[in-house]
Amino acid sequence: MEASLLAQLLNAIGSGGIRIVDLTQPLETGTPIIQLPPDFGASKPFRLEEISRYDSRGPAWYWNNFSCGEHTGTHFDAPIHWVTGKDYSQNATDTIAAERFIAPACVIDVSRQVAKDPDFLLTVQQVESWEKQHGRIEAGSWVLMHTGWSKRKSASDFLNIGEDGAHVPGPHPDLVPFLAKERDVVGWGSEGVGTDAGQAFRFNPPFPCHSGMHGSNKFGLASLTNLDKLPPKGAVLIAAPLKIVGGSGSPCRVLALVQGRA
Ligand code: MN
């Protein structure tokens, strides 16, 4: 008898025919978080507080309290995160249909361009030329921008904030409606601290990735890593936020399933 589909999947994972690539950054006290001007509310950094560790507070058990903003480390942005996405039904971490957390990924490598220009913006033209090589971005796909940014290990290099704001690559404002409407993607993923470019507060509209993606009921993933281990097409992402009731996002473990041995 032919093995069931799930047994085939497990066999492939067990034999290495399908690899699991962890796209998640470690979550710790030093995890960089987005910096907004002081007029705005601030997201708290990750904190871990020990409750007990096999001691008088709990002789046989170790556990911690943790706290952080929803948008900390490798995390998921839900449509309700932005004012443009606030009126969709099923737009929060607890109400999004779970099927939408599993989706294929298109990975666009711009690491060479970003090495020369931290303000690099991915354009429609560049995506269309990627599609000529790798095929059209299918509806329901993630588009992940592989910049190499996650190799910046110190918080100051990663956030890259100058006197005129942050300098981090992202999507060109024109690319967002193209991906959301003409390609009907499930969302956009970046290696930077947020989904938008560092200078996106100056763009028209400001923060076009947040505004346009969430305004089209699409998602975001930020602070991804290991995108260099993914093929341009063919990986499947599992990216599920915590089921925070009414949540705008949450840290999440993002896993990619990739066919073929490393
Ligand atoms: Mn976010």
CSV table of C-alpha atoms and ligand atoms in Angstrom, one decimal:
chain,number,residue,atom,x,y,z
A,1,MET,CA,0.0,0.0,0.0
A,2,GLU,CA,1.2,3.5,-0.8
A,3,ALA,CA,2.3,5.5,2.2
A,4,SER,CA,-0.1,8.2,3.2
A,5,LEU,CA,0.8,11.8,2.2
A,6,LEU,CA,1.8,12.6,5.7
A,7,ALA,CA,3.9,9.4,6.1
A,8,GLN,CA,5.7,10.3,2.8
A,9,LEU,CA,6.4,13.8,4.3
A,10,LEU,CA,7.7,12.4,7.5
A,11,ASN,CA,9.8,9.8,5.7
A,12,ALA,CA,11.3,12.6,3.5
A,13,ILE,CA,12.1,14.7,6.6
A,14,GLY,CA,13.6,11.7,8.3
A,15,SER,CA,15.8,10.7,5.4
A,16,GLY,CA,16.9,14.2,4.6
A,17,GLY,CA,15.1,14.3,1.3
A,18,ILE,CA,13.3,17.4,2.8
A,19,ARG,CA,15.4,19.7,4.9
A,20,ILE,CA,14.1,22.0,7.6
A,21,VAL,CA,15.7,25.4,7.5
A,22,ASP,CA,15.2,27.6,10.5
A,23,LEU,CA,14.7,31.2,9.4
A,24,THR,CA,14.4,32.5,13.0
A,25,GLN,CA,16.8,34.7,14.9
A,26,PRO,CA,17.6,33.9,18.6
A,27,LEU,CA,15.3,35.8,20.9
A,28,GLU,CA,17.2,37.3,23.8
A,29,THR,CA,17.7,40.4,25.9
A,30,GLY,CA,20.0,41.9,23.2
A,31,THR,CA,17.6,41.3,20.3
A,32,PRO,CA,17.4,44.6,18.4
A,33,ILE,CA,14.0,46.3,18.3
A,34,ILE,CA,12.7,49.1,16.1
A,35,GLN,CA,13.4,52.6,17.3
A,36,LEU,CA,10.6,55.2,16.8
A,37,PRO,CA,10.9,59.0,17.4
A,38,PRO,CA,10.2,59.8,21.2
A,39,ASP,CA,6.8,61.3,20.4
A,40,PHE,CA,5.5,57.8,19.7
A,41,GLY,CA,4.9,54.8,22.0
A,42,ALA,CA,7.8,52.5,22.4
A,43,SER,CA,8.0,48.7,22.0
A,44,LYS,CA,9.7,47.0,25.0
A,45,PRO,CA,12.7,44.8,24.4
A,46,PHE,CA,12.7,41.1,25.2
A,47,ARG,CA,13.1,40.2,28.9
A,48,LEU,CA,13.5,36.9,30.6
A,49,GLU,CA,13.0,36.5,34.3
A,50,GLU,CA,13.7,33.3,36.1
A,51,ILE,CA,10.8,31.9,38.2
A,52,SER,CA,12.8,28.9,39.5
A,53,ARG,CA,15.7,26.6,38.6
A,54,TYR,CA,15.6,23.4,40.6
A,55,ASP,CA,15.9,25.4,43.8
A,56,SER,CA,13.9,26.6,46.7
A,57,ARG,CA,11.5,28.4,44.4
A,58,GLY,CA,10.8,25.2,42.6
A,59,PRO,CA,13.0,22.2,43.5
A,60,ALA,CA,12.3,20.0,40.4
A,61,TRP,CA,11.6,22.5,37.7
A,62,TYR,CA,13.0,25.4,35.7
A,63,TRP,CA,10.9,28.1,34.1
A,64,ASN,CA,10.9,31.8,33.2
A,65,ASN,CA,8.6,34.7,32.7
A,66,PHE,CA,9.2,36.5,29.5
A,67,SER,CA,8.0,39.8,28.2
A,68,CYS,CA,8.4,41.8,25.0
A,69,GLY,CA,6.5,43.8,22.3
A,70,GLU,CA,4.6,41.8,19.8
A,71,HIS,CA,7.0,43.0,17.1
A,72,THR,CA,10.2,41.7,18.6
A,73,GLY,CA,12.9,39.6,16.9
A,74,THR,CA,11.8,37.3,14.0
A,75,HIS,CA,8.1,38.1,14.0
A,76,PHE,CA,4.8,38.1,12.1
A,77,ASP,CA,2.8,41.3,11.2
A,78,ALA,CA,-0.9,40.8,10.9
A,79,PRO,CA,-3.1,43.1,8.8
A,80,ILE,CA,-4.6,44.7,11.9
A,81,HIS,CA,-1.1,46.1,12.6
A,82,TRP,CA,-1.7,49.0,10.2
A,83,VAL,CA,-4.6,51.4,10.1
A,84,THR,CA,-5.1,50.4,6.4
A,85,GLY,CA,-5.8,46.8,7.5
A,86,LYS,CA,-7.9,47.4,10.6
A,87,ASP,CA,-11.3,46.7,9.0
A,88,TYR,CA,-10.7,43.3,7.5
A,89,SER,CA,-12.3,40.3,9.2
A,90,GLN,CA,-9.9,37.6,10.4
A,91,ASN,CA,-7.1,40.2,10.4
A,92,ALA,CA,-5.6,39.5,13.9
A,93,THR,CA,-3.2,36.8,15.2
A,94,ASP,CA,-6.1,34.8,16.7
A,95,THR,CA,-8.5,35.1,13.7
A,96,ILE,CA,-6.4,34.6,10.6
A,97,ALA,CA,-7.2,31.3,9.0
A,98,ALA,CA,-4.5,28.8,10.0
A,99,GLU,CA,-4.1,27.6,6.4
A,100,ARG,CA,-2.6,31.0,5.6
A,101,PHE,CA,0.4,30.2,7.9
A,102,ILE,CA,1.7,27.6,5.5
A,103,ALA,CA,2.7,29.0,2.1
A,104,PRO,CA,5.4,28.7,-0.6
A,105,ALA,CA,8.2,31.2,-0.8
A,106,CYS,CA,9.9,33.1,-3.6
A,107,VAL,CA,13.4,34.3,-2.5
A,108,ILE,CA,14.9,37.2,-4.3
A,109,ASP,CA,18.7,37.5,-3.8
A,110,VAL,CA,19.8,41.1,-3.7
A,111,SER,CA,22.7,40.6,-1.3
A,112,ARG,CA,25.3,41.9,-3.8
A,113,GLN,CA,23.4,45.1,-4.4
A,114,VAL,CA,22.8,45.6,-0.6
A,115,ALA,CA,26.5,45.1,0.2
A,116,LYS,CA,27.1,48.3,-1.9
A,117,ASP,CA,24.0,50.2,-0.9
A,118,PRO,CA,22.2,49.8,2.5
A,119,ASP,CA,19.3,51.9,1.2
A,120,PHE,CA,18.7,49.5,-1.7
A,121,LEU,CA,15.1,49.3,-2.8
A,122,LEU,CA,13.7,46.3,-4.7
A,123,THR,CA,11.8,47.5,-7.8
A,124,VAL,CA,9.0,46.1,-10.0
A,125,GLN,CA,11.5,45.9,-12.9
A,126,GLN,CA,13.9,43.8,-10.8
A,127,VAL,CA,11.2,41.5,-9.7
A,128,GLU,CA,10.0,41.1,-13.3
A,129,SER,CA,13.5,40.2,-14.4
A,130,TRP,CA,13.7,37.6,-11.5
A,131,GLU,CA,10.4,36.2,-12.8
A,132,LYS,CA,11.9,35.8,-16.3
A,133,GLN,CA,14.6,33.6,-14.8
A,134,HIS,CA,12.6,31.7,-12.2
A,135,GLY,CA,9.0,31.9,-13.3
A,136,ARG,CA,6.1,34.0,-12.2
A,137,ILE,CA,5.4,34.6,-8.5
A,138,GLU,CA,2.4,32.5,-7.8
A,139,ALA,CA,-0.6,33.7,-5.9
A,140,GLY,CA,-0.4,32.9,-2.2
A,141,SER,CA,3.4,33.0,-2.1
A,142,TRP,CA,5.6,34.8,0.3
A,143,VAL,CA,8.1,37.1,-1.3
A,144,LEU,CA,11.3,37.2,0.8
A,145,MET,CA,14.1,39.7,0.1
A,146,HIS,CA,17.4,38.0,0.7
A,147,THR,CA,19.8,40.9,1.6
A,148,GLY,CA,22.4,39.3,3.8
A,149,TRP,CA,21.3,41.9,6.5
A,150,SER,CA,21.0,39.1,9.1
A,151,LYS,CA,24.8,38.7,9.0
A,152,ARG,CA,25.1,42.1,10.8
A,153,LYS,CA,25.5,40.8,14.3
A,154,SER,CA,25.7,44.0,16.5
A,155,ALA,CA,22.5,45.8,17.2
A,156,SER,CA,24.0,49.1,15.9
A,157,ASP,CA,25.1,47.6,12.6
A,158,PHE,CA,21.7,45.8,12.3
A,159,LEU,CA,19.6,48.9,13.0
A,160,ASN,CA,22.1,51.1,11.1
A,161,ILE,CA,20.6,54.4,12.4
A,162,GLY,CA,22.2,57.7,11.3
A,163,GLU,CA,21.2,61.2,12.1
A,164,ASP,CA,18.7,61.1,9.3
A,165,GLY,CA,17.1,57.9,10.3
A,166,ALA,CA,17.8,54.2,9.7
A,167,HIS,CA,19.5,52.9,6.5
A,168,VAL,CA,18.1,49.5,5.8
A,169,PRO,CA,17.0,48.0,2.5
A,170,GLY,CA,13.3,47.3,1.6
A,171,PRO,CA,10.7,47.2,-1.1
A,172,HIS,CA,10.3,50.2,-3.4
A,173,PRO,CA,6.9,51.9,-2.9
A,174,ASP,CA,5.8,50.9,-6.4
A,175,LEU,CA,6.6,47.2,-5.8
A,176,VAL,CA,4.1,46.8,-2.9
A,177,PRO,CA,0.9,47.3,-4.9
A,178,PHE,CA,2.4,45.2,-7.7
A,179,LEU,CA,3.0,42.2,-5.3
A,180,ALA,CA,-0.2,42.7,-3.3
A,181,LYS,CA,-2.6,43.2,-6.3
A,182,GLU,CA,-1.0,41.9,-9.5
A,183,ARG,CA,0.7,38.8,-7.8
A,184,ASP,CA,-1.7,38.3,-4.9
A,185,VAL,CA,1.1,37.3,-2.6
A,186,VAL,CA,0.4,36.2,1.0
A,187,GLY,CA,3.0,38.6,2.3
A,188,TRP,CA,6.5,40.2,2.3
A,189,GLY,CA,9.5,39.1,4.4
A,190,SER,CA,12.7,41.0,5.2
A,191,GLU,CA,15.9,40.4,7.1
A,192,GLY,CA,15.7,43.9,8.7
A,193,VAL,CA,14.1,44.9,11.9
A,194,GLY,CA,10.8,45.7,10.1
A,195,THR,CA,9.4,45.0,6.7
A,196,ASP,CA,9.9,48.5,5.3
A,197,ALA,CA,13.1,50.2,4.3
A,198,GLY,CA,14.8,52.3,7.0
A,199,GLN,CA,14.0,55.5,5.2
A,200,ALA,CA,10.4,54.5,4.5
A,201,PHE,CA,9.0,57.2,6.8
A,202,ARG,CA,10.0,59.7,4.0
A,203,PHE,CA,8.3,57.6,1.2
A,204,ASN,CA,4.9,58.3,-0.4
A,205,PRO,CA,3.0,56.7,1.1
A,206,PRO,CA,5.0,56.5,4.3
A,207,PHE,CA,5.9,52.9,5.3
A,208,PRO,CA,4.5,51.6,1.9
A,209,CYS,CA,5.0,47.9,2.8
A,210,HIS,CA,3.0,48.2,6.0
A,211,SER,CA,0.4,50.5,4.4
A,212,GLY,CA,0.0,48.5,1.2
A,213,MET,CA,0.5,44.9,2.3
A,214,HIS,CA,-1.8,45.2,5.4
A,215,GLY,CA,-4.2,47.4,3.4
A,216,SER,CA,-4.5,44.4,1.0
A,217,ASN,CA,-5.0,41.9,3.9
A,218,LYS,CA,-1.5,40.6,3.5
A,219,PHE,CA,1.2,39.7,6.1
A,220,GLY,CA,4.7,40.6,7.0
A,221,LEU,CA,7.7,38.8,8.4
A,222,ALA,CA,10.7,40.7,9.8
A,223,SER,CA,14.1,39.8,11.1
A,224,LEU,CA,14.4,36.6,9.0
A,225,THR,CA,17.7,34.8,8.7
A,226,ASN,CA,19.2,31.9,6.7
A,227,LEU,CA,17.5,33.1,3.5
A,228,ASP,CA,20.8,32.2,1.7
A,229,LYS,CA,19.9,28.5,2.4
A,230,LEU,CA,16.7,28.7,0.4
A,231,PRO,CA,16.2,28.1,-3.3
A,232,PRO,CA,14.7,31.0,-5.4
A,233,LYS,CA,11.5,28.9,-5.6
A,234,GLY,CA,10.2,25.7,-4.1
A,235,ALA,CA,10.5,26.2,-0.3
A,236,VAL,CA,7.4,26.0,1.9
A,237,LEU,CA,7.2,28.3,4.9
A,238,ILE,CA,5.5,27.5,8.2
A,239,ALA,CA,5.1,30.9,9.9
A,240,ALA,CA,2.5,30.9,12.6
A,241,PRO,CA,2.2,33.7,15.2
A,242,LEU,CA,1.1,33.1,18.8
A,243,LYS,CA,-2.7,33.1,19.1
A,244,ILE,CA,-2.8,36.4,20.9
A,245,VAL,CA,-6.5,37.5,21.0
A,246,GLY,CA,-6.7,40.7,19.0
A,247,GLY,CA,-2.9,40.6,18.5
A,248,SER,CA,-1.2,42.7,15.8
A,249,GLY,CA,1.7,40.2,15.4
A,250,SER,CA,4.0,38.1,17.5
A,251,PRO,CA,7.4,36.6,17.6
A,252,CYS,CA,7.3,33.4,15.8
A,253,ARG,CA,9.5,30.4,14.8
A,254,VAL,CA,9.7,30.5,11.0
A,255,LEU,CA,10.6,27.2,9.4
A,256,ALA,CA,11.2,26.5,5.7
A,257,LEU,CA,10.8,23.0,4.2
A,258,VAL,CA,13.2,22.6,1.3
A,259,GLN,CA,13.3,19.6,-1.0
A,260,GLY,CA,16.8,18.1,-1.6
A,261,ARG,CA,19.9,17.6,0.4
A,262,ALA,CA,22.1,20.5,1.5
B,1,MN,MN,6.4,44.2,12.8
